[in-house]
mmCIF file of C-alpha atoms and ligand atoms in Angstrom:
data_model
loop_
_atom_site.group_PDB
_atom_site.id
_atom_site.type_symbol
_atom_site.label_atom_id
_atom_site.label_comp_id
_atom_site.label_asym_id
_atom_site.label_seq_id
_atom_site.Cartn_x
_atom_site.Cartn_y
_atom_site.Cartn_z
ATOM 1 C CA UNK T 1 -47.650 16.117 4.215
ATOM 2 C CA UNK T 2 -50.778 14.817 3.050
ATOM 3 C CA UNK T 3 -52.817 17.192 0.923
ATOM 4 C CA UNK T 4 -56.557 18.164 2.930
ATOM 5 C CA UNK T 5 -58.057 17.599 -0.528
ATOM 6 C CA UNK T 6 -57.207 13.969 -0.606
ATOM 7 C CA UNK T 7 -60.236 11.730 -0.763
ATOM 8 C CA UNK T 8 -58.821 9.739 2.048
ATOM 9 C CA UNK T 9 -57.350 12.669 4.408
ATOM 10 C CA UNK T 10 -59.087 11.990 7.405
ATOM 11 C CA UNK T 11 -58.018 7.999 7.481
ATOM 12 C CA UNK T 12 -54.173 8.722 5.986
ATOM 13 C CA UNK T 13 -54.076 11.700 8.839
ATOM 14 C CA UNK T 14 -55.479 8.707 11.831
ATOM 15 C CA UNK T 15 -52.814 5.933 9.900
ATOM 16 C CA UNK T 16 -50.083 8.903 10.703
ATOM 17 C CA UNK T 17 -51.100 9.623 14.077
ATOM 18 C CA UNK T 18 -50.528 5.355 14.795
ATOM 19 C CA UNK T 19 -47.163 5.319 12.884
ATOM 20 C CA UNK T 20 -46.455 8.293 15.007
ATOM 21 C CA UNK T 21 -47.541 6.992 18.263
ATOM 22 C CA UNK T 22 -45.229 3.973 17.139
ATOM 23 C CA UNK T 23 -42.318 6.024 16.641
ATOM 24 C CA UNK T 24 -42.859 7.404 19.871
ATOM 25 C CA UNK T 25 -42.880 4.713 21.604
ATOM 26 C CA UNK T 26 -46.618 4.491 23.345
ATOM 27 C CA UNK T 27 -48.357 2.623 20.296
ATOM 28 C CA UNK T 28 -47.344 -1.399 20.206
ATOM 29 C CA UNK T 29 -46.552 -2.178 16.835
ATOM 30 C CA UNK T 30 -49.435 -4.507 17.084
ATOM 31 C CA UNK T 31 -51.194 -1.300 17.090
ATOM 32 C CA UNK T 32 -50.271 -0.922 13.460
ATOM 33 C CA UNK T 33 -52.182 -3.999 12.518
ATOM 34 C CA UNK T 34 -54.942 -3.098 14.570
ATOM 35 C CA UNK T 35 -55.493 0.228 13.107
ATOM 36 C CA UNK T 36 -55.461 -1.567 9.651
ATOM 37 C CA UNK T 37 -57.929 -3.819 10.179
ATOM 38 C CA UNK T 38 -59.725 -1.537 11.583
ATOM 39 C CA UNK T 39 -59.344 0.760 8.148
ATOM 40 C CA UNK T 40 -60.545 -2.451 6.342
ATOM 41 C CA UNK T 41 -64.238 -2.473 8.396
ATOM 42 C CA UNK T 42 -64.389 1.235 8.435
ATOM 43 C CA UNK T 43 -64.405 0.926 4.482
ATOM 44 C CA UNK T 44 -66.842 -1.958 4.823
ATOM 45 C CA UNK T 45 -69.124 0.211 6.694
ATOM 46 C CA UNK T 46 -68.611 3.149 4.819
ATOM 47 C CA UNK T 47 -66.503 5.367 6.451
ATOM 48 C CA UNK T 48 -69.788 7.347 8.315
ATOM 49 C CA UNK T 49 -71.772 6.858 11.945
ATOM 50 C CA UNK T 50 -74.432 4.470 10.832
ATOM 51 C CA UNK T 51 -78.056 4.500 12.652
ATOM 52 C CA UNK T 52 -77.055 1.051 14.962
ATOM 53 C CA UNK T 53 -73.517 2.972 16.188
ATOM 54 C CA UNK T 54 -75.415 6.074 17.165
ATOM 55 C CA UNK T 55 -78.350 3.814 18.911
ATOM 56 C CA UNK T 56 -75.441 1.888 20.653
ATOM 57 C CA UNK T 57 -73.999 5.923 21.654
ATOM 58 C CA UNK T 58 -77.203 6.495 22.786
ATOM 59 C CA UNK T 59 -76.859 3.804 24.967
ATOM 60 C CA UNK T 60 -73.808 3.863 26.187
ATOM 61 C CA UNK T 61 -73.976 7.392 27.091
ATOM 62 C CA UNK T 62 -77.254 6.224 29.308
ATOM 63 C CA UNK T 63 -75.092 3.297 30.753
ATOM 64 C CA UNK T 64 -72.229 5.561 31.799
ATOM 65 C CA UNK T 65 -74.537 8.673 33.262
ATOM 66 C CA UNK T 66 -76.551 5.312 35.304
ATOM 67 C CA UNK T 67 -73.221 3.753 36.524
ATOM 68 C CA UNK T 68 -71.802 4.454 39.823
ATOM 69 C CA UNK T 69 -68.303 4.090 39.305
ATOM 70 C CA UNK T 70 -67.963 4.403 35.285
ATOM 71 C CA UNK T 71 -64.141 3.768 33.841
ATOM 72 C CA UNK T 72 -62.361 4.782 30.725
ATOM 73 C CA UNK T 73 -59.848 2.220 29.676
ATOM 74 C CA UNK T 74 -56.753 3.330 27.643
ATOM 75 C CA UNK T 75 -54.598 2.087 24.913
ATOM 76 C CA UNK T 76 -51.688 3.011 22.710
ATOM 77 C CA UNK T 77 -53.790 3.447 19.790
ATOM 78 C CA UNK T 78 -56.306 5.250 21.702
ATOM 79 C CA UNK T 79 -53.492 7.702 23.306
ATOM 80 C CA UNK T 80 -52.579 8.242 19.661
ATOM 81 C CA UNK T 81 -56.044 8.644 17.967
ATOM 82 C CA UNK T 82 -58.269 10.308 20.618
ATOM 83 C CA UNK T 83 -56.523 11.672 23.735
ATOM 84 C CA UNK T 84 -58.472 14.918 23.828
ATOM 85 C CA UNK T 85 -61.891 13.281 23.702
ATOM 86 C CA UNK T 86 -61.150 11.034 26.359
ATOM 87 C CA UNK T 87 -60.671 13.900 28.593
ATOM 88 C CA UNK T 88 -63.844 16.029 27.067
ATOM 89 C CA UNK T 89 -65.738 12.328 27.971
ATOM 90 C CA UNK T 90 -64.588 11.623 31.355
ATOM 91 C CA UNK T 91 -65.208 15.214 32.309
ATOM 92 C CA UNK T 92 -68.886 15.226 30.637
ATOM 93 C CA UNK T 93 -69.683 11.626 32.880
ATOM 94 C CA UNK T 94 -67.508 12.506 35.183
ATOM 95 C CA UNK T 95 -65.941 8.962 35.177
ATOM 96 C CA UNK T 96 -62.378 7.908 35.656
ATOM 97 C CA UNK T 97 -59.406 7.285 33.441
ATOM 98 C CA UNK T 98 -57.071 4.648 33.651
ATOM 99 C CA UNK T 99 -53.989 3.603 31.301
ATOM 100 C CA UNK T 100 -54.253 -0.781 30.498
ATOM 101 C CA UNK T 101 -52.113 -2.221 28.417
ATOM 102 C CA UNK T 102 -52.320 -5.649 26.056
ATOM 103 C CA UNK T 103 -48.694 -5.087 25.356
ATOM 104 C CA UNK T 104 -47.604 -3.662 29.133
ATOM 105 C CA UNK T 105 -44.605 -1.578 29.319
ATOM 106 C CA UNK T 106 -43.969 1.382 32.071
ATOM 107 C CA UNK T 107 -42.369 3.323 29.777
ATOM 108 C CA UNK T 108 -45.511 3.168 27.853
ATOM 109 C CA UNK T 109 -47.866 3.677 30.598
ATOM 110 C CA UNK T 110 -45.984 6.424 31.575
ATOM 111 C CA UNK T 111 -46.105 8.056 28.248
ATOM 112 C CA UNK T 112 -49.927 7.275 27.459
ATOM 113 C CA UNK T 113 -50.983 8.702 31.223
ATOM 114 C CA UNK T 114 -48.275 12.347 29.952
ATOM 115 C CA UNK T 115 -50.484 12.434 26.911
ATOM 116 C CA UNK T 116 -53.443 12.029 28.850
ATOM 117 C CA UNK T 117 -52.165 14.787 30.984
ATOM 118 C CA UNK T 118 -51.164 17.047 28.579
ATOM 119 C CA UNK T 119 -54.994 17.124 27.099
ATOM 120 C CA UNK T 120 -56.551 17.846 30.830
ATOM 121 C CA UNK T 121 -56.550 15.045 32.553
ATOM 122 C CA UNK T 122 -56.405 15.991 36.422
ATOM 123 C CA UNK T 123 -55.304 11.554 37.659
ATOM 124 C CA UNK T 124 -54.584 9.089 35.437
ATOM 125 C CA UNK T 125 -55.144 5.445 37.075
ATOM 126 C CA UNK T 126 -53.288 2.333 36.118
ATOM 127 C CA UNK T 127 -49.877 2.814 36.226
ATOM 128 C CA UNK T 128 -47.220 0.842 37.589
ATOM 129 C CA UNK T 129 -47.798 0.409 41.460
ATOM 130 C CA UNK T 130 -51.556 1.698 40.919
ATOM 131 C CA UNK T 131 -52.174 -1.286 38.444
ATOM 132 C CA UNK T 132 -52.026 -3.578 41.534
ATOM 133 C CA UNK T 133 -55.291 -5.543 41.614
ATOM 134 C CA UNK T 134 -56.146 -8.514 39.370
ATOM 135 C CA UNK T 135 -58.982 -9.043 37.381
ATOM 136 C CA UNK T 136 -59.763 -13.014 37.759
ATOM 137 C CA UNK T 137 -59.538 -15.529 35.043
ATOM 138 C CA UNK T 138 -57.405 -13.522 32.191
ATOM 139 C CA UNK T 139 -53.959 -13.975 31.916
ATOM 140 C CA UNK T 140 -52.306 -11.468 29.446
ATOM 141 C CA UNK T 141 -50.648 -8.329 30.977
ATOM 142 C CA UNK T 142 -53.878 -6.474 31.142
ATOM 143 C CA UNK T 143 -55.126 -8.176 34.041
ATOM 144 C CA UNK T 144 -53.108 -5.576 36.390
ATOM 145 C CA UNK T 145 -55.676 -3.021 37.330
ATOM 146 C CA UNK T 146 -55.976 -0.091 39.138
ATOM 147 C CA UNK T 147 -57.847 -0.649 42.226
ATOM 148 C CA UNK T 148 -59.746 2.400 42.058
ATOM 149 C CA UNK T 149 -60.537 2.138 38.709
ATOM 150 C CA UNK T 150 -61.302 -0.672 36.635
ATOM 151 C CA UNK T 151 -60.980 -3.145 39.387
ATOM 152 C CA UNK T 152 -64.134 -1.372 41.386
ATOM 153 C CA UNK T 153 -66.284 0.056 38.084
ATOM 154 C CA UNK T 154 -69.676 -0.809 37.567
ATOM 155 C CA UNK T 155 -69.588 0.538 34.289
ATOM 156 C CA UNK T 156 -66.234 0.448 32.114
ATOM 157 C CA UNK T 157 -65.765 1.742 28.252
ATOM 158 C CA UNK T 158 -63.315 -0.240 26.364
ATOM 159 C CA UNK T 159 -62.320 1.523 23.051
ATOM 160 C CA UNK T 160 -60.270 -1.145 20.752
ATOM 161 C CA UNK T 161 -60.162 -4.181 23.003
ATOM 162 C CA UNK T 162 -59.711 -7.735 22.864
ATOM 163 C CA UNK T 163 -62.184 -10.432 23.831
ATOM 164 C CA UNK T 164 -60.622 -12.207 26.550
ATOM 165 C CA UNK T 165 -60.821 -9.401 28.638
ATOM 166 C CA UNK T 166 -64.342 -8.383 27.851
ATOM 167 C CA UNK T 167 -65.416 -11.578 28.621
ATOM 168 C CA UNK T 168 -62.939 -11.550 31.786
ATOM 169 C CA UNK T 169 -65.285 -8.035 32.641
ATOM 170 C CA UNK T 170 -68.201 -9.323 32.041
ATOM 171 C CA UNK T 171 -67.888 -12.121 34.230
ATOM 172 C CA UNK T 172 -66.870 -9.962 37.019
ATOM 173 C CA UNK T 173 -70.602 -8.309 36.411
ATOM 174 C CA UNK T 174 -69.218 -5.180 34.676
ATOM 175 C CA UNK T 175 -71.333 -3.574 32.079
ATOM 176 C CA UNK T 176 -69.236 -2.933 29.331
ATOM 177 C CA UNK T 177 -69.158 -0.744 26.650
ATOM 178 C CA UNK T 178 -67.153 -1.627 23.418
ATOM 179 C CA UNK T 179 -66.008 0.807 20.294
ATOM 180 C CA UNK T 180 -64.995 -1.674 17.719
ATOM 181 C CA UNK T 181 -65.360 -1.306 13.684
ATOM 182 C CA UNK T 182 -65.222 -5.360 13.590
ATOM 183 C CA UNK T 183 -69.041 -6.131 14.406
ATOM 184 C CA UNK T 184 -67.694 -9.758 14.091
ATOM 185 C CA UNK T 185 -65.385 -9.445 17.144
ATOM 186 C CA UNK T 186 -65.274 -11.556 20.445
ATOM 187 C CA UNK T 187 -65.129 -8.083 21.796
ATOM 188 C CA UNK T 188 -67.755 -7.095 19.724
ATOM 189 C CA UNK T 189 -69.886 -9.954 20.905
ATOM 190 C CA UNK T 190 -68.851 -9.994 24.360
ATOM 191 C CA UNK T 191 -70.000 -6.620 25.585
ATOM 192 C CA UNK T 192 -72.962 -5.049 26.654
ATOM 193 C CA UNK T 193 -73.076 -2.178 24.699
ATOM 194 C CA UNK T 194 -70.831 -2.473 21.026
ATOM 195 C CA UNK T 195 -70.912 1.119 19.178
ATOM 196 C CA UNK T 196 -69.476 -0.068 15.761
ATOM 197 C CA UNK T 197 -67.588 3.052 14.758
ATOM 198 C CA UNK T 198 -64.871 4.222 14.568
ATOM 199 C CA UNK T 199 -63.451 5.751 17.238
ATOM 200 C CA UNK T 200 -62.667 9.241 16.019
ATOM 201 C CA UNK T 201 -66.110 9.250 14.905
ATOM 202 C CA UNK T 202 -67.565 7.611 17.950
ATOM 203 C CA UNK T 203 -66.146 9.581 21.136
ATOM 204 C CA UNK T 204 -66.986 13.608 20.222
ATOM 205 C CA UNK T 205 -70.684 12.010 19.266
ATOM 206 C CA UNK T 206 -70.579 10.216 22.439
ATOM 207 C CA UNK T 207 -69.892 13.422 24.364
ATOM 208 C CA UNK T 208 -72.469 15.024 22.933
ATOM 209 C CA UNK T 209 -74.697 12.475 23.717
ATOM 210 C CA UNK T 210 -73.781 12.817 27.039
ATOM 211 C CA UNK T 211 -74.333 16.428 27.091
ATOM 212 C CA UNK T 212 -77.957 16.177 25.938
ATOM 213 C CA UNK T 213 -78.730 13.432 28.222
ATOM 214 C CA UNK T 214 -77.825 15.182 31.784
ATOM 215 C CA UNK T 215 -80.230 17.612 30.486
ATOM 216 C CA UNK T 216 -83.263 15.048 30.168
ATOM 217 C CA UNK T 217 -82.244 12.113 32.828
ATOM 218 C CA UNK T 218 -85.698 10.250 32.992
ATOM 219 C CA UNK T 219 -84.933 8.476 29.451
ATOM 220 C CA UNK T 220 -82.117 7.174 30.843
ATOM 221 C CA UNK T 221 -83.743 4.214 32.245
ATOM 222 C CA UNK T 222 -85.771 3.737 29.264
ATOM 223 C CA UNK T 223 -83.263 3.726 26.633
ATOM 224 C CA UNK T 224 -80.862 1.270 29.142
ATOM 225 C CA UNK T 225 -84.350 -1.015 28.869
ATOM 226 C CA UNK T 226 -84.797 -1.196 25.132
ATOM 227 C CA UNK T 227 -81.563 -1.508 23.989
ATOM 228 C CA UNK T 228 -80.578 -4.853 22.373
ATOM 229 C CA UNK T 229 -76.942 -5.508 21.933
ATOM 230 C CA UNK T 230 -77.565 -8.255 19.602
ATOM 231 C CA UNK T 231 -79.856 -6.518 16.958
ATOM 232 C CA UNK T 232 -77.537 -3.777 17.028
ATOM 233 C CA UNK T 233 -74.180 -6.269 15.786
ATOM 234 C CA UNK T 234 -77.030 -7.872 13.462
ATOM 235 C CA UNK T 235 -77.936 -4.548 11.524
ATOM 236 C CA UNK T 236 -74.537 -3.909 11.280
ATOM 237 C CA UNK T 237 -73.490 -6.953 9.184
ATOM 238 C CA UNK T 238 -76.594 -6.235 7.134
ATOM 239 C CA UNK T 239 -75.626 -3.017 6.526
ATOM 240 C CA UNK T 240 -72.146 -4.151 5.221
ATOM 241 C CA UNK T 241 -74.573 -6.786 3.229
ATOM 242 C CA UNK T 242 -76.996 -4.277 1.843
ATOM 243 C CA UNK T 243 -73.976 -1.962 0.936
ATOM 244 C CA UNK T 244 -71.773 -4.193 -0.417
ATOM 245 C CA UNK T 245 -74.448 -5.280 -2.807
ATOM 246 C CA UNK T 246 -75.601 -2.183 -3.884
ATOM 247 C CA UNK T 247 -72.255 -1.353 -5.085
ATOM 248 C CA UNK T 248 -71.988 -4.504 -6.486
ATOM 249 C CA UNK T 249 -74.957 -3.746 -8.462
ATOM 250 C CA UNK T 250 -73.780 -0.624 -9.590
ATOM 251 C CA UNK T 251 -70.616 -2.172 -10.914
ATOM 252 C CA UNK T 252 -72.658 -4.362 -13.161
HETATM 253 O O1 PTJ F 301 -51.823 -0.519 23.503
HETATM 254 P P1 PTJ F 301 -52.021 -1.959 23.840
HETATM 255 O O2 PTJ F 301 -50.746 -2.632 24.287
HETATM 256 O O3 PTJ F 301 -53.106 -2.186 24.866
HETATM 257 O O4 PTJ F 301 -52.491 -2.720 22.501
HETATM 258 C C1 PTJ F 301 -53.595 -2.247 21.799
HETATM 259 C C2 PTJ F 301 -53.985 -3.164 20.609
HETATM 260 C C3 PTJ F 301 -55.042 -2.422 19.794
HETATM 261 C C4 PTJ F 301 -52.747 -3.416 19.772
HETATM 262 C C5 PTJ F 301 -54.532 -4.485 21.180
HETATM 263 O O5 PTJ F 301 -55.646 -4.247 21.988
HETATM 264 C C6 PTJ F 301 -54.905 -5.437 20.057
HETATM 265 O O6 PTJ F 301 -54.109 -6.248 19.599
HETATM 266 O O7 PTJ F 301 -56.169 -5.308 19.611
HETATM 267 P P2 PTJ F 301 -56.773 -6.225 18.451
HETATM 268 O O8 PTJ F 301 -57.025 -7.615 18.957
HETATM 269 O O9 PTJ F 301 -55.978 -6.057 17.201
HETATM 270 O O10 PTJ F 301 -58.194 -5.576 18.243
HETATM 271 C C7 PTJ F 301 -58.350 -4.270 17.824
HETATM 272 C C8 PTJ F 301 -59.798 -4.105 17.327
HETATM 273 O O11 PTJ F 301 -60.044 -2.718 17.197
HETATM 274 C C9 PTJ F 301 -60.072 -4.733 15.955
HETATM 275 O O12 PTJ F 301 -61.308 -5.431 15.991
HETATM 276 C C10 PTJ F 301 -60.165 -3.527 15.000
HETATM 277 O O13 PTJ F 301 -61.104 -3.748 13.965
HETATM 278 C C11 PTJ F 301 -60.640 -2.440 15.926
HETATM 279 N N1 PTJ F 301 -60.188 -1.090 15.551
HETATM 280 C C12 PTJ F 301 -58.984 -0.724 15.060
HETATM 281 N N2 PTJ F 301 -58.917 0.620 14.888
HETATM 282 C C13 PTJ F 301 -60.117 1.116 15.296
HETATM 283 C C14 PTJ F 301 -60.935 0.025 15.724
HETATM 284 N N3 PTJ F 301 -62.180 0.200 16.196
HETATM 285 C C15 PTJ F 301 -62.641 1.470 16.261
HETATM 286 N N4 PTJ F 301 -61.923 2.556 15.872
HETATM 287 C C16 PTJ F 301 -60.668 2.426 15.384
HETATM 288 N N5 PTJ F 301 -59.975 3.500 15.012
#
């Protein structure tokens, strides 16, 4: 049990959720080392929603109320840490759902889509003979895509991802929408729209940007027009600059 006055609850209670996900089966024990190096830049950045992750939010909650066919991708580490705001997102859009896996198992598909279930979620795309078209050019296990989903989206959000299949989505002419606390990522680099958060902090703010939007649709456009993907990932690593001196500084 760890204490709710601990300095670190929140991040000890997420490192729990992973170990249990693991335990469970769903989360690939990759997913432990992912989580951790995730812990590392969330320290980096200080452990809050900075000013460029809520102007990438902003963004990305334009880009997914513009798209046409907008997808929520899946993972074992995302089952463990989020399932509930998944479901609160995809009903806000509405946009679809689907289960992909780096580290492909049914037994895990079937597990993350139950979870998925269990927090609201009416289908759950992607798994085993849905996951039966291809995304060209990428070769590990998550090229099998749903048909429906994925494989068809205009728009697809990608929380903790790797590069090669950004890139593979991006090629295809997807707009895609990255969470990732590593600004220095391929993922990071390779998407459209990189909110550099973490993802517990990033998805209930996302819905509520969401929310506000539907209300006041004519800034969609104009918010999808000035955004800059690059300056965003730029302010970032300043930020980790800026802060890193300044407690440097302090130390002194
Ligand atoms: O469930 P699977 O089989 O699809 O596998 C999922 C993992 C995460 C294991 C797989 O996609 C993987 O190996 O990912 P990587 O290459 O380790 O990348 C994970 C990225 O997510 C890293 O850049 C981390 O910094 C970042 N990250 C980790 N935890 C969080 C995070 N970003 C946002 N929020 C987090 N909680």
């Amino acid at each position: 049990m760890i204490p709710p006055t601990h300095p670190r609850y929140r991040s000890l209670l997420e490192r729990e959720k992973i170990v249990e996900g693991a335990r469970e089966g769903y989360v690939a024990l990759q997913g432990l080392i992912a989580q951790g190096r995730g812990e590392c830049f969330d320290y980096l950045i200080g452990e809050e929603t900075q000013p460029f992750a809520q102007k990438a939010i902003e963004a990305a909650a334009a880009a997914l109320l513009a798209a046409r066919h907008p997808v929520i991708s899946v993972n074992g580490n995302v089952a463990a840490l989020a399932p509930g705001d998944v479901v609160r997102l995809a009903k806000a859009v509405p946009a679809l759902i689907e289960v992909n896996l780096f580290y492909r198992t049914r037994e895990r598909e079937e597990k993350i889509a139950e979870i998925l279930r269990r927090h609201g979620a009416e289908e759950v795309l992607g798994v085993g003979e849905d996951a039966s078209c291809t995304i060209p050019e990428l070769f590990s296990e998550r090229r099998r895509v749903s048909c429906r989903g994925i494989y068809t989206a205009d728009v697809v959000l990608v929380p903790l991802e790797d590069g090669d299949r950004t890139e593979a989505l991006r090629k295809m002419g997807k707009t895609v929408i990255a969470i990732d606390l590593n600004p220095l990522s391929r993922t990071a680099r390779a998407a459209t729209i990189t909110i550099v958060d973490n993802l517990t902090r990033a998805l209930p703010r996302l819905v509520e940007a969401v929310e506000n939007l539907k209300k006041d649709r004519n800034r969609i456009q104009d918010i999808l027009a000035k955004y800059n993907n690059n300056a965003v990932l730029a302010e970032a690593l300043l930020h980790i600059k800026t802060r890193l001196e300044k407690i440097a500084a302090e130390m002194l």
